[in-house]
PDB file of C-alpha atoms in Angstrom:
ATOM      1  CA  MET A 214       8.036  17.336 -95.882  1.00 59.00           C
ATOM      2  CA  LYS A 215      11.027  16.900 -93.620  1.00 61.00           C
ATOM      3  CA  LYS A 216      13.340  19.812 -93.132  1.00 64.00           C
ATOM      4  CA  ARG A 217      16.897  19.133 -94.236  1.00 63.00           C
ATOM      5  CA  LYS A 218      19.531  19.617 -91.705  1.00 63.00           C
ATOM      6  CA  SER A 219      22.259  21.970 -92.860  1.00 61.00           C
ATOM      7  CA  ARG A 220      25.694  20.687 -92.601  1.00 64.00           C
ATOM      8  CA  GLY A 221      28.393  23.016 -91.293  1.00 64.00           C
ATOM      9  CA  TYR A 222      31.608  22.334 -92.972  1.00 59.00           C
ATOM     10  CA  ARG A 223      34.851  22.803 -91.102  1.00 57.00           C
ATOM     11  CA  PHE A 224      38.060  22.562 -92.944  1.00 58.00           C
ATOM     12  CA  ALA A 225      40.311  22.206 -89.906  1.00 55.00           C
ATOM     13  CA  GLU A 226      39.512  21.495 -86.329  1.00 59.00           C
ATOM     14  CA  ASN A 227      42.192  22.442 -83.838  1.00 62.00           C
ATOM     15  CA  ILE A 228      45.147  22.329 -86.180  1.00 73.00           C
ATOM     16  CA  MET A 229      47.526  22.993 -83.341  1.00 75.00           C
ATOM     17  CA  SER A 230      46.981  22.769 -79.636  1.00 81.00           C
ATOM     18  CA  THR A 231      47.385  25.889 -77.524  1.00 85.00           C
ATOM     19  CA  ASP A 232      50.490  24.502 -75.786  1.00 88.00           C
ATOM     20  CA  THR A 233      52.153  24.046 -79.189  1.00 89.00           C
ATOM     21  CA  VAL A 234      51.330  27.613 -80.216  1.00 90.00           C
ATOM     22  CA  ILE A 235      52.794  29.016 -77.001  1.00 92.00           C
ATOM     23  CA  SER A 236      55.857  26.862 -77.417  1.00 93.00           C
ATOM     24  CA  LEU A 237      56.306  27.912 -81.003  1.00 92.00           C
ATOM     25  CA  VAL A 238      55.979  31.586 -80.260  1.00 95.00           C
ATOM     26  CA  SER A 239      58.427  31.255 -77.315  1.00 95.00           C
ATOM     27  CA  GLY A 240      60.924  29.433 -79.471  1.00 94.00           C
ATOM     28  CA  LEU A 241      60.794  31.881 -82.304  1.00 95.00           C
ATOM     29  CA  VAL A 242      61.161  34.950 -80.014  1.00 96.00           C
ATOM     30  CA  SER A 243      64.040  33.247 -78.283  1.00 95.00           C
ATOM     31  CA  ALA A 244      65.661  32.584 -81.639  1.00 95.00           C
ATOM     32  CA  VAL A 245      65.195  36.229 -82.668  1.00 96.00           C
ATOM     33  CA  LEU A 246      66.719  37.514 -79.382  1.00 94.00           C
ATOM     34  CA  ILE A 247      69.714  35.200 -79.855  1.00 94.00           C
ATOM     35  CA  ILE A 248      70.286  36.487 -83.318  1.00 94.00           C
ATOM     36  CA  ALA A 249      69.918  40.060 -82.187  1.00 92.00           C
ATOM     37  CA  SER A 250      72.387  39.484 -79.321  1.00 91.00           C
ATOM     38  CA  VAL A 251      74.966  38.047 -81.731  1.00 90.00           C
ATOM     39  CA  VAL A 252      74.482  40.853 -84.249  1.00 91.00           C
ATOM     40  CA  ILE A 253      74.854  43.442 -81.513  1.00 89.00           C
ATOM     41  CA  GLY A 254      77.958  41.827 -80.192  1.00 87.00           C
ATOM     42  CA  VAL A 255      79.584  41.640 -83.665  1.00 87.00           C
ATOM     43  CA  VAL A 256      78.688  45.278 -84.588  1.00 90.00           C
ATOM     44  CA  SER A 257      79.911  46.673 -81.270  1.00 86.00           C
ATOM     45  CA  GLY A 258      83.176  44.726 -81.476  1.00 82.00           C
ATOM     46  CA  GLY A 259      82.485  42.625 -78.320  1.00 76.00           C
ATOM     47  CA  SER A 260      81.937  45.568 -75.941  1.00 78.00           C
ATOM     48  CA  THR A 261      78.310  45.012 -75.290  1.00 78.00           C
ATOM     49  CA  GLY A 262      76.361  46.603 -72.514  1.00 78.00           C
ATOM     50  CA  SER A 263      73.646  45.181 -70.346  1.00 85.00           C
ATOM     51  CA  LEU A 264      71.210  45.026 -73.255  1.00 85.00           C
ATOM     52  CA  VAL A 265      72.783  41.753 -74.571  1.00 87.00           C
ATOM     53  CA  THR A 266      72.659  40.269 -71.097  1.00 87.00           C
ATOM     54  CA  VAL A 267      68.970  41.087 -70.895  1.00 91.00           C
ATOM     55  CA  PHE A 268      68.435  39.596 -74.325  1.00 91.00           C
ATOM     56  CA  MET A 269      70.256  36.404 -73.480  1.00 91.00           C
ATOM     57  CA  GLY A 270      68.456  36.086 -70.116  1.00 92.00           C
ATOM     58  CA  SER A 271      65.119  36.589 -71.775  1.00 95.00           C
ATOM     59  CA  SER A 272      66.005  34.114 -74.503  1.00 95.00           C
ATOM     60  CA  LEU A 273      66.972  31.501 -71.904  1.00 94.00           C
ATOM     61  CA  VAL A 274      63.683  31.964 -70.043  1.00 96.00           C
ATOM     62  CA  LEU A 275      61.721  31.765 -73.289  1.00 95.00           C
ATOM     63  CA  ALA A 276      63.479  28.720 -74.519  1.00 95.00           C
ATOM     64  CA  ILE A 277      62.945  26.829 -71.252  1.00 95.00           C
ATOM     65  CA  ASN A 278      59.236  27.938 -71.248  1.00 95.00           C
ATOM     66  CA  GLY A 279      58.878  26.766 -74.802  1.00 94.00           C
ATOM     67  CA  LEU A 280      60.480  23.434 -74.081  1.00 94.00           C
ATOM     68  CA  ILE A 281      58.236  22.777 -71.129  1.00 95.00           C
ATOM     69  CA  PHE A 282      55.039  23.717 -73.033  1.00 93.00           C
ATOM     70  CA  GLY A 283      56.253  21.691 -76.056  1.00 92.00           C
ATOM     71  CA  LEU A 284      56.642  18.580 -73.898  1.00 92.00           C
ATOM     72  CA  LEU A 285      53.295  19.188 -72.233  1.00 91.00           C
ATOM     73  CA  SER A 286      51.562  19.526 -75.607  1.00 89.00           C
ATOM     74  CA  PHE A 287      52.086  15.775 -76.306  1.00 89.00           C
ATOM     75  CA  LYS A 288      49.281  15.068 -73.791  1.00 88.00           C
ATOM     76  CA  ASP A 289      46.765  17.062 -75.902  1.00 82.00           C
ATOM     77  CA  VAL A 290      45.131  15.018 -78.603  1.00 80.00           C
ATOM     78  CA  SER A 291      44.425  17.968 -80.996  1.00 76.00           C
ATOM     79  CA  GLY A 292      46.990  18.744 -83.547  1.00 76.00           C
ATOM     80  CA  GLY A 293      49.575  16.585 -85.204  1.00 80.00           C
ATOM     81  CA  THR A 294      52.627  15.255 -83.630  1.00 84.00           C
ATOM     82  CA  ASN A 295      54.952  16.754 -86.279  1.00 87.00           C
ATOM     83  CA  SER A 296      54.323  20.248 -85.076  1.00 87.00           C
ATOM     84  CA  LYS A 297      54.845  19.194 -81.482  1.00 89.00           C
ATOM     85  CA  ILE A 298      58.147  17.501 -82.390  1.00 91.00           C
ATOM     86  CA  ASN A 299      59.269  20.563 -84.314  1.00 92.00           C
ATOM     87  CA  VAL A 300      58.602  22.989 -81.459  1.00 92.00           C
ATOM     88  CA  VAL A 301      60.510  20.822 -79.049  1.00 93.00           C
ATOM     89  CA  ILE A 302      63.477  20.704 -81.600  1.00 95.00           C
ATOM     90  CA  ILE A 303      63.345  24.525 -82.051  1.00 94.00           C
ATOM     91  CA  ASN A 304      63.480  25.173 -78.333  1.00 95.00           C
ATOM     92  CA  SER A 305      66.251  22.513 -77.813  1.00 96.00           C
ATOM     93  CA  VAL A 306      68.323  24.120 -80.473  1.00 96.00           C
ATOM     94  CA  CYS A 307      67.893  27.498 -78.884  1.00 95.00           C
ATOM     95  CA  LEU A 308      68.989  26.058 -75.554  1.00 95.00           C
ATOM     96  CA  ALA A 309      72.012  24.396 -77.161  1.00 96.00           C
ATOM     97  CA  ILE A 310      72.993  27.649 -78.887  1.00 94.00           C
ATOM     98  CA  LEU A 311      72.674  29.465 -75.555  1.00 93.00           C
ATOM     99  CA  LEU A 312      74.852  26.829 -73.869  1.00 94.00           C
ATOM    100  CA  ILE A 313      77.532  27.226 -76.610  1.00 94.00           C
ATOM    101  CA  LEU A 314      77.470  31.016 -76.352  1.00 88.00           C
ATOM    102  CA  TRP A 315      77.739  30.776 -72.555  1.00 88.00           C
ATOM    103  CA  ILE A 316      80.756  28.490 -72.707  1.00 88.00           C
ATOM    104  CA  VAL A 317      82.508  30.659 -75.361  1.00 80.00           C
TER     105      VAL A 317
END
């Protein structure tokens, strides 16, 4: 009698590529830092210390990093394109908000 080969079921195989995950985390942390900077600025009445400068600088670096990794994730075949497009949009919005805050 022939032995049956057991089938290993996998529900999802590489849902998101690692570049997409890195980009998503960078974008979300950047957004949180922007929100924290705005809240600190409003609460302190505009007289912020160097903490907000550090938050904004870190947010800029994270948003650029997320945008680069998001654009590089399109080369990877694993994962859907919707998540890749979304992380590029998230990081682009963070960069646009930083540009607006820098001008104002």
